[in-house]
Tab-separated table of C-alpha atoms in Angstrom:
chain	number	residue	atom	x	y	z
A	1	ASP	CA	-157.141	13.701	-153.436
A	2	VAL	CA	-159.878	14.939	-152.032
A	3	LYS	CA	-160.155	18.476	-151.135
A	4	VAL	CA	-162.405	19.853	-148.069
A	5	THR	CA	-162.036	24.577	-148.606
A	6	GLN	CA	-163.737	26.568	-146.165
A	7	SER	CA	-164.592	29.828	-147.343
A	8	SER	CA	-162.450	31.644	-144.567
A	9	ARG	CA	-159.027	30.781	-142.113
A	10	TYR	CA	-160.461	33.782	-139.713
A	11	LEU	CA	-163.611	35.551	-139.297
A	12	VAL	CA	-164.141	38.483	-136.528
A	13	LYS	CA	-167.632	39.480	-136.125
A	14	ARG	CA	-170.110	41.403	-134.005
A	15	THR	CA	-172.509	40.057	-131.502
A	16	GLY	CA	-176.498	39.928	-132.874
A	17	GLU	CA	-174.392	39.333	-136.880
A	18	LYS	CA	-176.042	36.594	-138.888
A	19	VAL	CA	-172.666	35.141	-140.334
A	20	PHE	CA	-171.855	32.414	-143.318
A	21	LEU	CA	-169.687	29.367	-143.208
A	22	GLU	CA	-169.274	27.990	-146.042
A	23	CYS	CA	-167.721	24.572	-146.604
A	24	VAL	CA	-167.236	23.321	-150.824
A	25	GLN	CA	-165.839	19.139	-151.179
A	26	ASP	CA	-164.875	17.938	-155.458
A	27	MET	CA	-165.372	14.802	-154.456
A	28	ASP	CA	-169.097	13.867	-154.616
A	29	HIS	CA	-169.220	12.897	-151.164
A	30	GLU	CA	-172.774	12.121	-150.040
A	31	ASN	CA	-172.282	13.520	-146.205
A	32	MET	CA	-171.048	16.022	-144.910
A	33	PHE	CA	-170.333	17.330	-141.062
A	34	TRP	CA	-170.095	21.133	-139.174
A	35	TYR	CA	-167.933	20.408	-136.414
A	36	ARG	CA	-167.156	23.253	-134.046
A	37	GLN	CA	-163.726	22.876	-131.798
A	38	ASP	CA	-163.103	23.750	-128.163
A	39	PRO	CA	-160.026	23.243	-125.634
A	40	GLY	CA	-160.836	19.820	-123.640
A	41	LEU	CA	-163.595	19.499	-125.479
A	42	GLY	CA	-162.934	18.162	-128.472
A	43	LEU	CA	-165.010	18.153	-131.749
A	44	ARG	CA	-169.212	18.243	-131.633
A	45	LEU	CA	-170.918	17.451	-134.618
A	46	ILE	CA	-173.936	20.626	-134.767
A	47	TYR	CA	-174.791	19.248	-137.877
A	48	PHE	CA	-174.633	17.209	-140.637
A	49	SER	CA	-176.209	15.868	-143.904
A	50	TYR	CA	-176.519	13.327	-145.914
A	51	ASP	CA	-178.432	14.202	-149.171
A	52	VAL	CA	-179.028	17.013	-151.177
A	53	LYS	CA	-182.150	19.484	-149.149
A	54	MET	CA	-181.313	16.541	-145.593
A	55	LYS	CA	-179.701	17.708	-142.961
A	56	GLU	CA	-179.746	15.536	-139.220
A	57	LYS	CA	-179.569	17.530	-135.650
A	58	GLY	CA	-176.267	16.761	-134.230
A	59	ASP	CA	-175.201	17.533	-130.316
A	60	ILE	CA	-175.608	21.187	-130.461
A	61	PRO	CA	-177.181	22.634	-132.621
A	62	GLU	CA	-179.086	25.718	-130.716
A	63	GLY	CA	-178.265	28.628	-132.830
A	64	TYR	CA	-177.225	26.778	-135.766
A	65	SER	CA	-178.916	26.167	-139.172
A	66	VAL	CA	-177.738	24.530	-141.741
A	67	SER	CA	-178.275	24.705	-145.882
A	68	ARG	CA	-177.357	22.027	-148.377
A	69	GLU	CA	-178.658	23.080	-151.859
A	70	LYS	CA	-175.616	21.200	-154.348
A	71	LYS	CA	-174.160	18.714	-153.606
A	72	GLU	CA	-170.579	20.062	-153.057
A	73	ARG	CA	-172.004	22.860	-150.677
A	74	PHE	CA	-172.794	22.437	-147.020
A	75	SER	CA	-173.150	26.017	-144.994
A	76	LEU	CA	-173.451	26.705	-141.239
A	77	ILE	CA	-175.421	29.119	-139.944
A	78	LEU	CA	-175.376	31.749	-137.415
A	79	GLU	CA	-178.829	33.077	-137.073
A	80	SER	CA	-178.012	35.917	-134.646
A	81	ALA	CA	-173.855	35.310	-133.512
A	82	SER	CA	-173.158	35.421	-129.752
A	83	THR	CA	-169.530	35.479	-127.866
A	84	ASN	CA	-169.881	31.767	-126.493
A	85	GLN	CA	-170.158	30.644	-130.248
A	86	THR	CA	-166.616	32.168	-130.709
A	87	SER	CA	-164.737	28.429	-131.346
A	88	MET	CA	-163.463	27.144	-134.260
A	89	TYR	CA	-165.476	25.191	-136.642
A	90	LEU	CA	-164.813	22.053	-139.132
A	91	CYS	CA	-166.638	21.055	-142.171
A	92	ALA	CA	-165.584	17.172	-142.891
A	93	THR	CA	-166.693	14.921	-145.793
A	94	ARG	CA	-166.736	11.484	-146.142
A	95	ALA	CA	-168.771	9.483	-148.532
A	96	ASN	CA	-171.370	6.094	-148.019
A	97	LEU	CA	-169.956	2.963	-147.462
A	98	ASN	CA	-166.332	4.028	-146.552
A	99	TYR	CA	-164.758	4.917	-142.413
A	100	GLU	CA	-162.538	7.937	-143.582
A	101	GLN	CA	-164.059	11.898	-143.248
A	102	TYR	CA	-162.017	14.019	-144.716
A	103	PHE	CA	-161.726	18.027	-142.780
A	104	GLY	CA	-160.830	21.469	-143.860
A	105	PRO	CA	-158.684	23.299	-142.478
A	106	GLY	CA	-161.349	24.993	-139.773
A	107	THR	CA	-162.761	28.870	-139.592
A	108	ARG	CA	-161.703	30.908	-136.562
A	109	LEU	CA	-164.760	32.685	-135.575
A	110	THR	CA	-164.369	35.438	-133.069
A	111	VAL	CA	-167.468	37.150	-131.915
A	112	THR	CA	-167.076	40.061	-130.105
B	1	GLY	CA	-174.114	6.530	-125.961
B	2	ASP	CA	-171.126	5.975	-127.659
B	3	SER	CA	-168.252	7.943	-126.369
B	4	VAL	CA	-164.246	7.958	-126.953
B	5	THR	CA	-162.106	8.639	-123.460
B	6	GLN	CA	-158.730	9.668	-124.273
B	7	MET	CA	-155.921	10.464	-122.059
B	8	GLU	CA	-155.961	14.097	-120.793
B	9	GLY	CA	-152.952	16.181	-122.249
B	10	PRO	CA	-150.414	18.376	-123.145
B	11	VAL	CA	-147.812	15.500	-123.300
B	12	THR	CA	-144.356	17.022	-123.678
B	13	LEU	CA	-141.531	13.918	-124.951
B	14	SER	CA	-138.169	14.768	-125.709
B	15	GLU	CA	-137.545	13.524	-129.189
B	16	GLU	CA	-136.603	10.231	-129.872
B	17	ALA	CA	-138.502	9.221	-126.607
B	18	PHE	CA	-141.091	6.405	-127.036
B	19	LEU	CA	-144.991	7.704	-126.923
B	20	THR	CA	-148.663	6.070	-125.269
B	21	ILE	CA	-152.015	7.868	-125.491
B	22	ASN	CA	-154.525	5.849	-124.363
B	23	CYS	CA	-157.605	5.791	-126.274
B	24	THR	CA	-160.903	3.353	-124.200
B	25	TYR	CA	-164.483	3.180	-125.634
B	26	THR	CA	-168.108	3.063	-124.747
B	27	ALA	CA	-170.362	1.175	-127.125
B	28	THR	CA	-172.415	-0.667	-127.953
B	29	GLY	CA	-171.391	-3.457	-130.081
B	30	TYR	CA	-168.657	-3.651	-132.623
B	31	PRO	CA	-167.649	0.148	-133.842
B	32	SER	CA	-164.566	1.157	-136.055
B	33	LEU	CA	-161.345	2.563	-134.771
B	34	PHE	CA	-159.714	5.843	-135.370
B	35	TRP	CA	-156.817	8.157	-134.904
B	36	TYR	CA	-156.286	11.520	-136.287
B	37	VAL	CA	-154.336	14.280	-136.119
B	38	GLN	CA	-153.896	17.414	-136.103
B	39	TYR	CA	-150.875	19.385	-137.184
B	40	PRO	CA	-150.720	23.263	-135.362
B	41	GLY	CA	-153.449	25.876	-138.270
B	42	GLU	CA	-154.888	22.536	-139.836
B	43	GLY	CA	-157.574	20.033	-140.336
B	44	LEU	CA	-157.156	17.003	-138.943
B	45	GLN	CA	-155.884	13.698	-140.636
B	46	LEU	CA	-157.068	10.418	-140.640
B	47	LEU	CA	-153.191	8.935	-139.224
B	48	LEU	CA	-154.374	5.157	-139.146
B	49	LYS	CA	-157.841	3.129	-138.117
B	50	ALA	CA	-159.098	-0.466	-137.239
B	51	THR	CA	-162.316	-1.714	-137.918
B	52	LYS	CA	-162.359	-5.048	-136.026
B	53	ALA	CA	-161.020	-7.082	-132.668
B	54	ASP	CA	-157.499	-7.472	-133.033
B	55	ASP	CA	-156.458	-4.966	-136.126
B	56	LYS	CA	-153.065	-3.512	-135.776
B	57	GLY	CA	-153.344	0.109	-137.245
B	58	SER	CA	-150.014	1.510	-138.654
B	59	ASN	CA	-148.655	4.478	-140.486
B	60	LYS	CA	-146.050	6.629	-140.292
B	61	GLY	CA	-144.002	4.619	-137.395
B	62	PHE	CA	-148.075	5.068	-135.246
B	63	GLU	CA	-149.598	1.957	-134.430
B	64	ALA	CA	-152.322	1.140	-132.741
B	65	THR	CA	-154.292	-2.095	-131.947
B	66	TYR	CA	-157.634	-2.516	-131.356
B	67	ARG	CA	-158.623	-4.453	-128.206
B	68	LYS	CA	-161.737	-5.074	-127.528
B	69	GLU	CA	-161.277	-6.637	-124.711
B	70	THR	CA	-160.130	-3.634	-122.743
B	71	THR	CA	-162.555	-1.723	-124.991
B	72	SER	CA	-158.763	0.310	-125.710
B	73	PHE	CA	-156.793	1.404	-129.240
B	74	HIS	CA	-153.587	2.955	-127.467
B	75	LEU	CA	-151.659	5.032	-129.683
B	76	GLU	CA	-147.533	4.134	-129.351
B	77	LYS	CA	-144.874	5.188	-131.271
B	78	GLY	CA	-141.511	3.905	-130.317
B	79	SER	CA	-139.341	7.393	-131.308
B	80	VAL	CA	-141.286	10.147	-132.200
B	81	GLN	CA	-139.940	13.396	-133.664
B	82	VAL	CA	-140.561	17.778	-133.615
B	83	SER	CA	-142.377	17.033	-136.532
B	84	ASP	CA	-145.314	14.448	-134.478
B	85	SER	CA	-146.168	18.152	-132.589
B	86	ALA	CA	-149.310	17.956	-132.639
B	87	VAL	CA	-152.732	17.339	-131.575
B	88	TYR	CA	-154.148	13.661	-131.947
B	89	PHE	CA	-157.806	12.166	-131.649
B	90	CYS	CA	-158.857	9.299	-130.503
B	91	ALA	CA	-162.554	8.993	-132.329
B	92	LEU	CA	-165.101	5.379	-132.947
B	93	LEU	CA	-167.761	4.727	-135.252
B	94	MET	CA	-170.857	2.484	-135.833
B	95	TYR	CA	-171.790	0.527	-138.904
B	96	ASN	CA	-174.463	2.042	-139.778
B	97	ASN	CA	-173.794	5.081	-138.159
B	98	ASN	CA	-173.092	8.299	-139.678
B	99	ASP	CA	-172.022	10.535	-136.740
B	100	MET	CA	-167.851	9.419	-135.673
B	101	ARG	CA	-167.555	10.267	-131.831
B	102	PHE	CA	-164.103	11.918	-131.179
B	103	GLY	CA	-161.978	12.284	-127.805
B	104	ALA	CA	-161.515	15.314	-126.264
B	105	GLY	CA	-157.725	15.420	-127.923
B	106	THR	CA	-154.310	15.002	-126.444
B	107	ARG	CA	-151.582	17.953	-127.365
B	108	LEU	CA	-147.627	15.906	-128.099
B	109	THR	CA	-145.415	18.313	-127.778
B	110	VAL	CA	-141.616	17.198	-128.564
B	111	LYS	CA	-138.766	19.203	-127.801
B	112	PRO	CA	-135.119	18.356	-129.659
């Protein structure tokens, strides 16, 4: 079974802090994704990566950056957290030529 | 751009009732279509999928048929259980596209 783990289930940070969210997968998938999930808005793509050191902006990249130094690990960075970044963050992976996306359990981030 | 529209929730049903959650899509080509389910406190799991017109996806008593003529992929279940209470997301993926598009999600609550 594919396993996608996220570093924290719940996180509380202060405005202006730098925040790191980590995602690790164990299935050698090429593609990794970061989404945020907000009520009534569904999932919105922040960034994705299709290979090590490669990244592409999604729909809402502002205020975020990402890092993929190893194939199994994809980090989301909030350079200076703001209250409007309070949300549920979901990581997902997908192999090339495969349709199924596998999701981690999510990190609920609260910025105060 | 490609997008998915699904019926707004929340939906509340009694156990053994019939369930329909509507989903329609807009796409320039012929996407693959998916239903994902998110149980409380968890990430998203693939429920079923259909990759071409007239395909029927099915799993755990849920079904959805890919209707090209109506650009729809409605989710149905003949007799819901309390354990089906979750949020359901319709999604599409275009071939050769890394970006999976999700609907806003529909929360289903099944009461005993």
